[in-house]
Coordinates of C-alpha atoms in Angstrom, one line a residue:
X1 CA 30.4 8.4 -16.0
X2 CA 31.5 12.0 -16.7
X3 CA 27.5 13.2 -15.8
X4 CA 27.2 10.7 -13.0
X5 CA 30.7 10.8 -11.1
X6 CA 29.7 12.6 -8.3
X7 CA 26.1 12.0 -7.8
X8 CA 23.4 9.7 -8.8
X9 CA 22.2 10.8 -12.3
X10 CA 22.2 14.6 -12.3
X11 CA 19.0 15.2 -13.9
X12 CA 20.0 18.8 -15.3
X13 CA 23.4 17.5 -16.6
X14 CA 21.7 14.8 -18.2
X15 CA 19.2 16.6 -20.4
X16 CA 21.5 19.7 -20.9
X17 CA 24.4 17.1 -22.4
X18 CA 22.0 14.9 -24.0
X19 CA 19.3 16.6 -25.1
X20 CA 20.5 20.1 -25.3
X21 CA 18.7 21.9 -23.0
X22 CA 18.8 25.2 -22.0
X23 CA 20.1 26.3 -18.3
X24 CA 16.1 27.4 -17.7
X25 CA 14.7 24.8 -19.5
X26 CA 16.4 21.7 -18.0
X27 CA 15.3 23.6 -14.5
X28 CA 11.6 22.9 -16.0
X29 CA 12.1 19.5 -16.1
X30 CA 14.2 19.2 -12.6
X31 CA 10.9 21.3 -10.6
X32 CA 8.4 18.7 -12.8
X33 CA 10.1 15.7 -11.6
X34 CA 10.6 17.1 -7.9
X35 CA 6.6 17.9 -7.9
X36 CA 5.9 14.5 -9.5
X37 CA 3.9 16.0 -12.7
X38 CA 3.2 13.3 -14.8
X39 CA 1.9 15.4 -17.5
X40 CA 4.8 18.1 -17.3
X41 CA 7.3 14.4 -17.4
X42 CA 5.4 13.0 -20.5
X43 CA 5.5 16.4 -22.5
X44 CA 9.1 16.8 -21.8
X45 CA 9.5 13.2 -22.9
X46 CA 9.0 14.1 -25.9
X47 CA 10.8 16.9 -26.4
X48 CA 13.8 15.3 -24.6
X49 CA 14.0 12.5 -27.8
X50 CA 13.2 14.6 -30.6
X51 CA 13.3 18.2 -29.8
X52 CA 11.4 20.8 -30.0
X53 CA 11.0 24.1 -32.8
X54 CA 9.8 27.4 -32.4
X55 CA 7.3 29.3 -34.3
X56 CA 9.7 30.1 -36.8
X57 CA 11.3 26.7 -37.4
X58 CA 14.1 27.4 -35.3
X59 CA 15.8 24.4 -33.3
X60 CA 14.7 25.5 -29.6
X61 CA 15.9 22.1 -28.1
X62 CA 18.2 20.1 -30.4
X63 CA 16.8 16.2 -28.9
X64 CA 19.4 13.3 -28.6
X65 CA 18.1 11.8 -31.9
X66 CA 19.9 15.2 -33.4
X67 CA 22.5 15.1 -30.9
X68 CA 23.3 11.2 -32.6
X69 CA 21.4 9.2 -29.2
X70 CA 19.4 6.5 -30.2
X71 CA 15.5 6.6 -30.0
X72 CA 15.4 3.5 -27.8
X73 CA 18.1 4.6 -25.6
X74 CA 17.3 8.1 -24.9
X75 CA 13.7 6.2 -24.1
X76 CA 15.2 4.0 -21.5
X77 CA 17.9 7.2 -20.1
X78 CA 14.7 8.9 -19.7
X79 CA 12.6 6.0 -17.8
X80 CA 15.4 5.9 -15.3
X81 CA 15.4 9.5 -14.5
X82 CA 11.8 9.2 -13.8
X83 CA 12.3 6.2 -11.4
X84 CA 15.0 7.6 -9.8
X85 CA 13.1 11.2 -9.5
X86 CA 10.2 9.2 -7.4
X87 CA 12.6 9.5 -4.4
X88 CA 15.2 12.0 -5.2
X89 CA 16.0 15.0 -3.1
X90 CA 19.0 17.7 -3.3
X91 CA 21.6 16.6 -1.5
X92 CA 21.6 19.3 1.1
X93 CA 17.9 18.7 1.5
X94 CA 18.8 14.8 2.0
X95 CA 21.4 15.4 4.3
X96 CA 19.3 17.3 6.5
X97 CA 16.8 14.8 6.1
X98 CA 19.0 11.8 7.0
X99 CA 20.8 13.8 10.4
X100 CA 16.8 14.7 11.5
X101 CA 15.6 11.2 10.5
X102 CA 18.4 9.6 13.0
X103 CA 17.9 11.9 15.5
X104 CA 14.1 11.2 15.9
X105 CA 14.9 7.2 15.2
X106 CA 17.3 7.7 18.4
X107 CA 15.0 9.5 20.2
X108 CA 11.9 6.9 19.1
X109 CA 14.0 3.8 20.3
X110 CA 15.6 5.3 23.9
X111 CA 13.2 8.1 24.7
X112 CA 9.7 6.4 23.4
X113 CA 7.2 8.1 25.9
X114 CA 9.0 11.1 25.7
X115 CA 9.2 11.4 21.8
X116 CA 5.4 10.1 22.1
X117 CA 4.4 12.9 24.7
X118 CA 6.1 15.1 22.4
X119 CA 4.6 14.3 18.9
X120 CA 1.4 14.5 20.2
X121 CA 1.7 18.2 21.9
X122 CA 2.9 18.8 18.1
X123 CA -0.5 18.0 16.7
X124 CA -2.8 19.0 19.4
X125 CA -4.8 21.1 16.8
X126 CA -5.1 17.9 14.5
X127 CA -7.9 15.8 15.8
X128 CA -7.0 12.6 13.1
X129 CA -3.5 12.8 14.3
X130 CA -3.9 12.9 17.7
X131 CA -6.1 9.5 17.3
X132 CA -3.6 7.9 14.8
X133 CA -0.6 8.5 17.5
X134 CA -2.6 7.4 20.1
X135 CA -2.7 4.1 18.4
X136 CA 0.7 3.8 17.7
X137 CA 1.0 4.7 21.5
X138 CA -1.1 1.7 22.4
X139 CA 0.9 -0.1 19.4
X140 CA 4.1 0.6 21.3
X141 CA 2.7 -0.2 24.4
X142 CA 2.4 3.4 26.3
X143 CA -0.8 4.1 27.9
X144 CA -2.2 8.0 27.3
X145 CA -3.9 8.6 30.0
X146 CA -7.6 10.9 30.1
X147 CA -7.1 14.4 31.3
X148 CA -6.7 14.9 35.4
X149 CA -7.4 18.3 36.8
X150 CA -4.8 17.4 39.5
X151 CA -2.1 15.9 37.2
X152 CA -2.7 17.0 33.7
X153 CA -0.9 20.4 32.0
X154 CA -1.5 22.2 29.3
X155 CA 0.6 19.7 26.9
X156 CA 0.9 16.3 26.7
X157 CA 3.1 15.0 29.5
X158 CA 5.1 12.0 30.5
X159 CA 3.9 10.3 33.7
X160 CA 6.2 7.0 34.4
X161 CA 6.0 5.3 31.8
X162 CA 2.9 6.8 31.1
X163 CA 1.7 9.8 29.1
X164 CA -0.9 12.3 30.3
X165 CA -3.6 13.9 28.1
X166 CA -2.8 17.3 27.6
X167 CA -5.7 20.3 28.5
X168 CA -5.1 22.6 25.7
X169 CA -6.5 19.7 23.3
X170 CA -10.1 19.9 25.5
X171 CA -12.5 21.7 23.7
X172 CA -13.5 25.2 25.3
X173 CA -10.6 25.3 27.7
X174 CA -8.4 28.1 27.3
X175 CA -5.0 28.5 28.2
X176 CA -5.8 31.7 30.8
X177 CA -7.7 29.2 32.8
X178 CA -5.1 26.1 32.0
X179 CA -2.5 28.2 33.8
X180 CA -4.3 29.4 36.1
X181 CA -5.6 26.2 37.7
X182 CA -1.7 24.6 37.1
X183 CA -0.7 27.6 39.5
X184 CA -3.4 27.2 42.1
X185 CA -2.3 23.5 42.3
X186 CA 0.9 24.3 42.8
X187 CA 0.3 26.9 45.4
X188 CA -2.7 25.9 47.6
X189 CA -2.3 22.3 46.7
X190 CA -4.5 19.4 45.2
X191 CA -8.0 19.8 44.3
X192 CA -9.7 17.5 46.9
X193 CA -13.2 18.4 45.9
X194 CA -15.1 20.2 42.7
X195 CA -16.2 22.7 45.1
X196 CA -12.6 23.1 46.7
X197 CA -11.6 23.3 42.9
X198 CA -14.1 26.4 42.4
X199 CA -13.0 27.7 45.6
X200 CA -9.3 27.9 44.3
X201 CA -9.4 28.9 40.8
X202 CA -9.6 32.8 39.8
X203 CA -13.4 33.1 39.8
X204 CA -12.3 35.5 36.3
X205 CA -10.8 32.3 34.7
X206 CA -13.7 30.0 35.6
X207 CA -16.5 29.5 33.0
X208 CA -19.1 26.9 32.5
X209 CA -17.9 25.6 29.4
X210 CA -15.2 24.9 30.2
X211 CA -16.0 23.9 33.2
X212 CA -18.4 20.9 31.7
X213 CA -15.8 20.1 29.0
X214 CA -13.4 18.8 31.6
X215 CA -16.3 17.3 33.0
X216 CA -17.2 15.7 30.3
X217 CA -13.6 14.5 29.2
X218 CA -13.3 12.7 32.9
X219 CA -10.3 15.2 34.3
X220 CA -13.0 15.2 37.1
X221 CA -12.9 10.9 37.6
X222 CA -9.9 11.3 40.1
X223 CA -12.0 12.8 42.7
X224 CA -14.4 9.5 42.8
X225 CA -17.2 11.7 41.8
X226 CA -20.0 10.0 38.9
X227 CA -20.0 12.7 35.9
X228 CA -23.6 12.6 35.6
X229 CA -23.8 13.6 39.3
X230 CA -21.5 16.9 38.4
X231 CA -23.6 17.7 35.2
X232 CA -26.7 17.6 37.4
X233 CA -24.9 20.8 39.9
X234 CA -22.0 21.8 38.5
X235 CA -23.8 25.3 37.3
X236 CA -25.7 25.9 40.4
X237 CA -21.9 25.0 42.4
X238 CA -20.4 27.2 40.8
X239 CA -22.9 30.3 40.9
X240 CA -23.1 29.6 44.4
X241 CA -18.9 29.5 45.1
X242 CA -18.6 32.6 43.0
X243 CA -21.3 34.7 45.3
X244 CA -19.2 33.7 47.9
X245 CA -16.3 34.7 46.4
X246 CA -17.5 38.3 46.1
X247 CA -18.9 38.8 49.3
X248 CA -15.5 38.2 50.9
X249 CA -13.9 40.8 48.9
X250 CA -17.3 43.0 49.9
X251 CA -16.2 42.2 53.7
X252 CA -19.3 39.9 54.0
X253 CA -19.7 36.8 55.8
X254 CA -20.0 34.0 53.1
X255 CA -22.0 30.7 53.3
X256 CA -18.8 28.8 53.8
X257 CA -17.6 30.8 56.6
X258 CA -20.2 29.9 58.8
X259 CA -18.0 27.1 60.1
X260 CA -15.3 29.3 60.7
X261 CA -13.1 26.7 58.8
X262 CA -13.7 26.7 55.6
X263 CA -10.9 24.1 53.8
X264 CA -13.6 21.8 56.0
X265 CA -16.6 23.0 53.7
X266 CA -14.8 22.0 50.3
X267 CA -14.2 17.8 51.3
X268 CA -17.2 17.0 50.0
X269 CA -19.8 18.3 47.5
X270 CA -23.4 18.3 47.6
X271 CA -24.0 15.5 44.9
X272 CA -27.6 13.9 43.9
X273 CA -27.6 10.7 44.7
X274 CA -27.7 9.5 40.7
X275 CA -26.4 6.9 38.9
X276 CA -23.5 7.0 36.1
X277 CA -24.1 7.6 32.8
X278 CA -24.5 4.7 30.4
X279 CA -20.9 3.7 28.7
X280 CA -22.1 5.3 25.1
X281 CA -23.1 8.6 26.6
X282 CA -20.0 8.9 28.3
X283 CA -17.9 8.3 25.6
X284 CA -20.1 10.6 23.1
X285 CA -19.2 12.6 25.4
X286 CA -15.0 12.2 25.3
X287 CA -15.6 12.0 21.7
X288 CA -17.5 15.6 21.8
X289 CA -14.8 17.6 23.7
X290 CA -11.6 15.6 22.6
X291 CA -12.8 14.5 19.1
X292 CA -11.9 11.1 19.9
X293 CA -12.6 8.2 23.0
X294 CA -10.0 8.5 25.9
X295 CA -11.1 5.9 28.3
X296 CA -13.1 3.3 25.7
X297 CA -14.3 2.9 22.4
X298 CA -18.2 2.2 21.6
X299 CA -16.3 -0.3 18.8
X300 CA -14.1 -2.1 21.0
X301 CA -15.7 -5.6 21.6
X302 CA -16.0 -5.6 17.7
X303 CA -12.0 -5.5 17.2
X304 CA -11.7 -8.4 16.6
X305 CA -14.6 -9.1 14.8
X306 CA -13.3 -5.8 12.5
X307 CA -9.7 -7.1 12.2
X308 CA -11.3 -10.6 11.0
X309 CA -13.8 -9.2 8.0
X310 CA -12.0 -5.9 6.8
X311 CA -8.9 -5.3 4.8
X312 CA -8.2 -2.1 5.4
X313 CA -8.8 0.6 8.2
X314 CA -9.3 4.6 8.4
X315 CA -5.4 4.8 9.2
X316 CA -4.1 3.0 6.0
X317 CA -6.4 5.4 4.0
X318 CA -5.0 8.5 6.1
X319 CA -1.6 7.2 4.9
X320 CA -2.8 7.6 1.1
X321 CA -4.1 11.1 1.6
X322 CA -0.5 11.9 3.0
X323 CA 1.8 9.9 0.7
X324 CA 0.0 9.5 -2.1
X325 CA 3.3 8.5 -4.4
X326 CA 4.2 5.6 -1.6
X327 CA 1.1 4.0 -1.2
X328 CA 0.6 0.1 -2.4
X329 CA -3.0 0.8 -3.0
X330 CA -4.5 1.6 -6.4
X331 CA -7.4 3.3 -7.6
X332 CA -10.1 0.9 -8.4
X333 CA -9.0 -1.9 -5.6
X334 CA -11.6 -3.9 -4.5
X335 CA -11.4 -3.4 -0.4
X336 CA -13.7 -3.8 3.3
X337 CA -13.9 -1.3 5.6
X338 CA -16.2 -1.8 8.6
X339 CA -17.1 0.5 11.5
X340 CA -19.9 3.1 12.9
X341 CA -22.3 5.3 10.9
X342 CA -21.4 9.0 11.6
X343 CA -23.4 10.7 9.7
X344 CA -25.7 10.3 6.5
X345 CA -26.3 13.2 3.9
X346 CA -28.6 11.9 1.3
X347 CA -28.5 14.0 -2.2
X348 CA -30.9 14.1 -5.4
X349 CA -28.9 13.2 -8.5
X350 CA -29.5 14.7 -11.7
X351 CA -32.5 11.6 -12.4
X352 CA -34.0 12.6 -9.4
X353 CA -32.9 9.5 -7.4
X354 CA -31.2 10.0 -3.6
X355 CA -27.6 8.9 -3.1
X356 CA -25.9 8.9 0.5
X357 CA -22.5 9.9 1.9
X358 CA -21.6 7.8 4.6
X359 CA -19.0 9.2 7.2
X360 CA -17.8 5.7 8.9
X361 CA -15.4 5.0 11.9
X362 CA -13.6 2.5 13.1
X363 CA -11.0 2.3 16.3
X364 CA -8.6 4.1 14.3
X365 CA -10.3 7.6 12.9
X366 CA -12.9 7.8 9.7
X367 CA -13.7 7.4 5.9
X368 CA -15.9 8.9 3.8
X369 CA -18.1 5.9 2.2
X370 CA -20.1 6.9 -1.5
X371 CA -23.5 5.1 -1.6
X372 CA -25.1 5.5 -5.3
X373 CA -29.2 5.0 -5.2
X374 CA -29.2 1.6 -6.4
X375 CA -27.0 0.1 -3.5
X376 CA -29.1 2.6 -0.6
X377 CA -32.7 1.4 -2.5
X378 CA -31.8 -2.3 -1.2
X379 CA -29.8 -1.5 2.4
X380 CA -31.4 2.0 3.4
X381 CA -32.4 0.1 6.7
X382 CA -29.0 -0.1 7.7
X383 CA -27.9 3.4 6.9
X384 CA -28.9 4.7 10.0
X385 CA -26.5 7.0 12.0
X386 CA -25.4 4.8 14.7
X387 CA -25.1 1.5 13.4
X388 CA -22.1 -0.6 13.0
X389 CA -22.0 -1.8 9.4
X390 CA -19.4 -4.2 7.1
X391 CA -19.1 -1.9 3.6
X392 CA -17.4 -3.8 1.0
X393 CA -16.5 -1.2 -2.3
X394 CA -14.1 -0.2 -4.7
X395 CA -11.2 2.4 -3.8
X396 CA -11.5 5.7 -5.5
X397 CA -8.3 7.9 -5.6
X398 CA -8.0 11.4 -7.2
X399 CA -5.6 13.7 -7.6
X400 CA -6.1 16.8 -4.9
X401 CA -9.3 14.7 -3.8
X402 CA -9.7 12.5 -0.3
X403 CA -9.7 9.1 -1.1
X404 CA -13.6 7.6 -1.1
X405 CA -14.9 4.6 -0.6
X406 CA -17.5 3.7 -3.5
X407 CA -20.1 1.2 -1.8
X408 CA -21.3 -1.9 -3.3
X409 CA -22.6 -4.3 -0.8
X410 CA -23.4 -3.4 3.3
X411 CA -23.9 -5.8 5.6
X412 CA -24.1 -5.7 9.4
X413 CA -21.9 -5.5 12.0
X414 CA -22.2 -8.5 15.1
X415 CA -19.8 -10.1 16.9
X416 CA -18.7 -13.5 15.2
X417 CA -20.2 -15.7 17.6
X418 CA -23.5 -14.5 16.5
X419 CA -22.9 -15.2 13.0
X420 CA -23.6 -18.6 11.8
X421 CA -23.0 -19.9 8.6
X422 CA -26.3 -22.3 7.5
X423 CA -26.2 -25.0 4.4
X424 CA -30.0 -26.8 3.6
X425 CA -29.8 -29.9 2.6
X426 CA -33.3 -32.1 1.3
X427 CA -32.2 -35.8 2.8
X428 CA -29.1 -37.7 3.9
X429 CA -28.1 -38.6 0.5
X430 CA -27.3 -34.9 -0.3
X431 CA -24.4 -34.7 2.1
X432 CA -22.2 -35.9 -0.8
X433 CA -22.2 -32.2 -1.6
X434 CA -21.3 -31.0 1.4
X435 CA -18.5 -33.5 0.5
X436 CA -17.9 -31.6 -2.5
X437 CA -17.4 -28.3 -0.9
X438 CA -15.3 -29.0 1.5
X439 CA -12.2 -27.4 -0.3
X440 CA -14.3 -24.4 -1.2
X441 CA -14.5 -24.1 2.9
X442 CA -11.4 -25.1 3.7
X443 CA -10.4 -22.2 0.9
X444 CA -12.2 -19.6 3.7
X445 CA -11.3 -21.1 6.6
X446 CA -12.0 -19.1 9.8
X447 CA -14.4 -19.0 13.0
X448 CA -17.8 -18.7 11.7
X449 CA -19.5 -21.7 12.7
X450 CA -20.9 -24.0 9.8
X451 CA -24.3 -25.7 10.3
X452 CA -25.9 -28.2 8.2
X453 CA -29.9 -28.5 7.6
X454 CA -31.6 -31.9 6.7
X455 CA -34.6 -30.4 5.8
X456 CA -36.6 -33.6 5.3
X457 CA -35.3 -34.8 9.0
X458 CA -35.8 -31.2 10.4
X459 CA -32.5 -31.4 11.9
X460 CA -29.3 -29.4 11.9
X461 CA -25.9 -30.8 12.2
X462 CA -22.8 -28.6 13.4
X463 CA -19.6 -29.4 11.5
X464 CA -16.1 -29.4 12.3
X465 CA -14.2 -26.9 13.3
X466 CA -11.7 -27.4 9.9
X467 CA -15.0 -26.3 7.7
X468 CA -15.8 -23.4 9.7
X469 CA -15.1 -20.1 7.4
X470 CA -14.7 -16.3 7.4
X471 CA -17.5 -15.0 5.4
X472 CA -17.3 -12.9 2.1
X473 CA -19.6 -12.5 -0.5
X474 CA -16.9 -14.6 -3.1
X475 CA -17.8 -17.8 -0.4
X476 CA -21.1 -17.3 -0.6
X477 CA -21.5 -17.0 -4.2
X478 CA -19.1 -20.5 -4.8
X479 CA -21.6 -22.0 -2.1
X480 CA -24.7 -21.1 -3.6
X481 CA -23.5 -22.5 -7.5
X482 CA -23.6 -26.0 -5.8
X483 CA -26.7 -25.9 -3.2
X484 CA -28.5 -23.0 -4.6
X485 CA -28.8 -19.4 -3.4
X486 CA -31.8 -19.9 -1.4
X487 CA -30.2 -22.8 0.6
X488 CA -27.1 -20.7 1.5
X489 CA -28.3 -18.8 4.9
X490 CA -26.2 -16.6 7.4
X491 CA -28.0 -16.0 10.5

């Protein structure tokens, strides 16, 4: 009790009294444990039981087997100071910890759009962040709203209950033009137009850009004008606003002039009379300048389908990178992503066969999938940039490494109502094992409909909703033992 009276197992105390450590050397042992070194732990394991001699012979660290503690015990004294140094922190560092940790749990629970707007103007630079608080956002029921040109500021800001997308996280927009377009909305008023926009901004601040980056990200949208119909004139507006702008300071007559009221002029633009862009272009397009969807997701009619057939998402595997010691997940664990192709890189190994490295999303952010040649020799059709693909693998985790997904079977993507589970059948007689299967179905049980196939009848036979299943490769391979592989069928 002497070591431990006033705080939980004092790590230096213990191997200074025990062991006979040195001031300096039990400080070794205190920065291993605090840095979670295994191999630092295990060496000092040793020398903490049984000591350690110099060159000379010379007792450097006495052990407790000298110092008259048991082998076994000192083992287990030791065990438990590696436990407890899992989560251990000096108790100024904790206290600190604990007063912040309350704070921002106050702040979370009273002030949640606040704290939200807040935490995400702390990561702006961190595109995987900024998508992984969104989510929580959406999680906690707060909406973040796409960038306005006549709302949004250079942060992320509360609107309502709302939060708005904050400018400084657009790609190509600088703060210099940020502040100057905030100012000219406070002063002259609301943009009502582009052109009235170009008209107000400091012609010095304005560049294309930047310009088509907030096109692009929708802080246009407000103003009921298609982005495909600004793409198609924003360049030629703005050349033409600009000219303007400098024959007034020459003490020329401008083209907008000519009415003699010029706030008239800026009401409406002159648009092509085009449609909008297709969904996907417009959101490769949010995903280009924002590094992540604002207004939709090119995935989002498959969430279900990817909550249903994966088991773990780009967030959980963000959450090993960052806490490595806290995660459930082990190296080796057999796991199902699912998502969109990002990119392919294909390399040569060393026998001259190609290998890919997948880059895969889902709603939540990306993963980087492993695909050795024998697995892209039988599914290189479906590694194609662009398609949404079901990757089941194995989890690789390495020390000061990403975790990687290593492929072993792809399959595609579709909504579950396409999918349908088909068993063949030769006659009648044979539905006796359909009889027999019935617990292997019931063992899967989801919303993948099962059909039946009397192949000498030519007819097909839905079953009930209890046998219906959620497919896997382990159902499939039970299935196929009793009918046979090539009478086990998903279409």
């Amino acid at each position: 009790m002497e070591i431990t009276s006033k705080s939980y197992l004092s790590l230096l105390r213990v191997v200074r009294d025990l062991a006979g450590y040195s001031y300096s050397r039990s400080d070794l042992v205190r920065r291993a444990m605090g840095k979670k070194k295994r191999d630092v732990m295990e060496e000092e394991r040793q020398y903490f039981i049984y000591g350690k001699l110099d060159k000379e012979g010379n007792i450097e660290i006495p052990g407790c087997i000298r110092n008259g503690v048991p082998e076994e015990i000192a083992n287990k004294i030791y065990d438990d100071m590696i436990d407890f140094a899992n989560y251990a922190f000096n108790k100024s560092h904790a206290a600190a910890y604990a007063i912040l940790g309350y704070q921002t749990a106050y702040l979370k629970t009273y002030y949640p759009v606040e704290f939200m707007a807040a935490l995400l103007t702390s990561v702006m630079g961190n595109t995987p962040k900024v998508v992984q608080y969104i989510q929580d956002c959406k999680r906690m029921g707060i909406e973040v709203l796409p960038p306005d040109i006549n709302k949004s500021y250079s942060t992320f800001t509360v609107e309502g209950e709302k939060i708005r997308f904050g400018l400084a996280a657009v790609k190509n927009v600088g703060v210099n033009m940020i502040q100057t377009m905030v100012q000219a909305r406070d002063e002259k008023g609301k943009f009502i137009s582009f052109s009235d926009f170009c008209q107000k901004v400091d012609a010095k601040d304005l560049n294309k850009r930047a310009v088509e980056s907030l096109i692009k990200c929708g802080a246009f949208d407000s103003l009921k004008i298609y982005r495909a119909q600004l793409m198609g004139v924003y360049e030629n507006l703005l050349d033409s606003i600009n000219q303007d702008k400098k024959r007034k300071i020459q003490g020329q007559l401008g083209l907008f002039d000519m009415t003699g009221d010029a706030t008239i002029s800026f009401k409406k633009d002159p648009l092509p009379n085009i449609k909008e862009f297709q969904d996907k272009i417009r959101l490769n397009m949010e995903k280009d300048v924002l590094g992540l969807y604002i207004s939709g997701h090119p995935l989002a009619e498959l969430q279900q389908e990817l909550k249903y057939f994966t088991s773990i998402n780009s967030s959980n595997i963000n959450e090993i990178m960052e806490n490595p010691q806290e995660t459930e997940h082990k190296d080796g664990e057999k796991i199902i992503v699912g998502g969109m192709i990002l990119e392919k890189i294909t390399k040569t190994t060393r026998n001259n066969k190609l290998m890919a490295f997948i880059t895969l999303e889902d709603l939540l952010g990306t993963m980087e999938c492993i695909v050795f040649p024998n697995v892209l020799n039988q599914h290189a059709n479906l590694l194609q940039e662009g398609n949404l693909v079901i990757i089941e693998g194995t989890l690789s985790l390495k020390d000061e490494e990403s975790p990687k997904i290593l492929t072993n079977t792809i399959r595609p993507l579709a909504k579950l109502e396409t999918q349908k589970l088909y068993l063949k059948i030769r006659e009648k007689s044979d539905m006796v094992l359909v009889h027999e299967a019935k617990n292997i179905l019931r063992k899967y049980h989801g919303s993948v409909p099962l059909y039946v196939y009397i192949e000498n009848e030519n007819k097909v036979f839905r079953a009930d909703r209890d046998l219906w299943v959620k497919l896997n490769d382990d159902l499939i391979k039970e299935l196929s033992q009793i009918f046979g592989e090539e009478s086990v069928k998903i279409k």
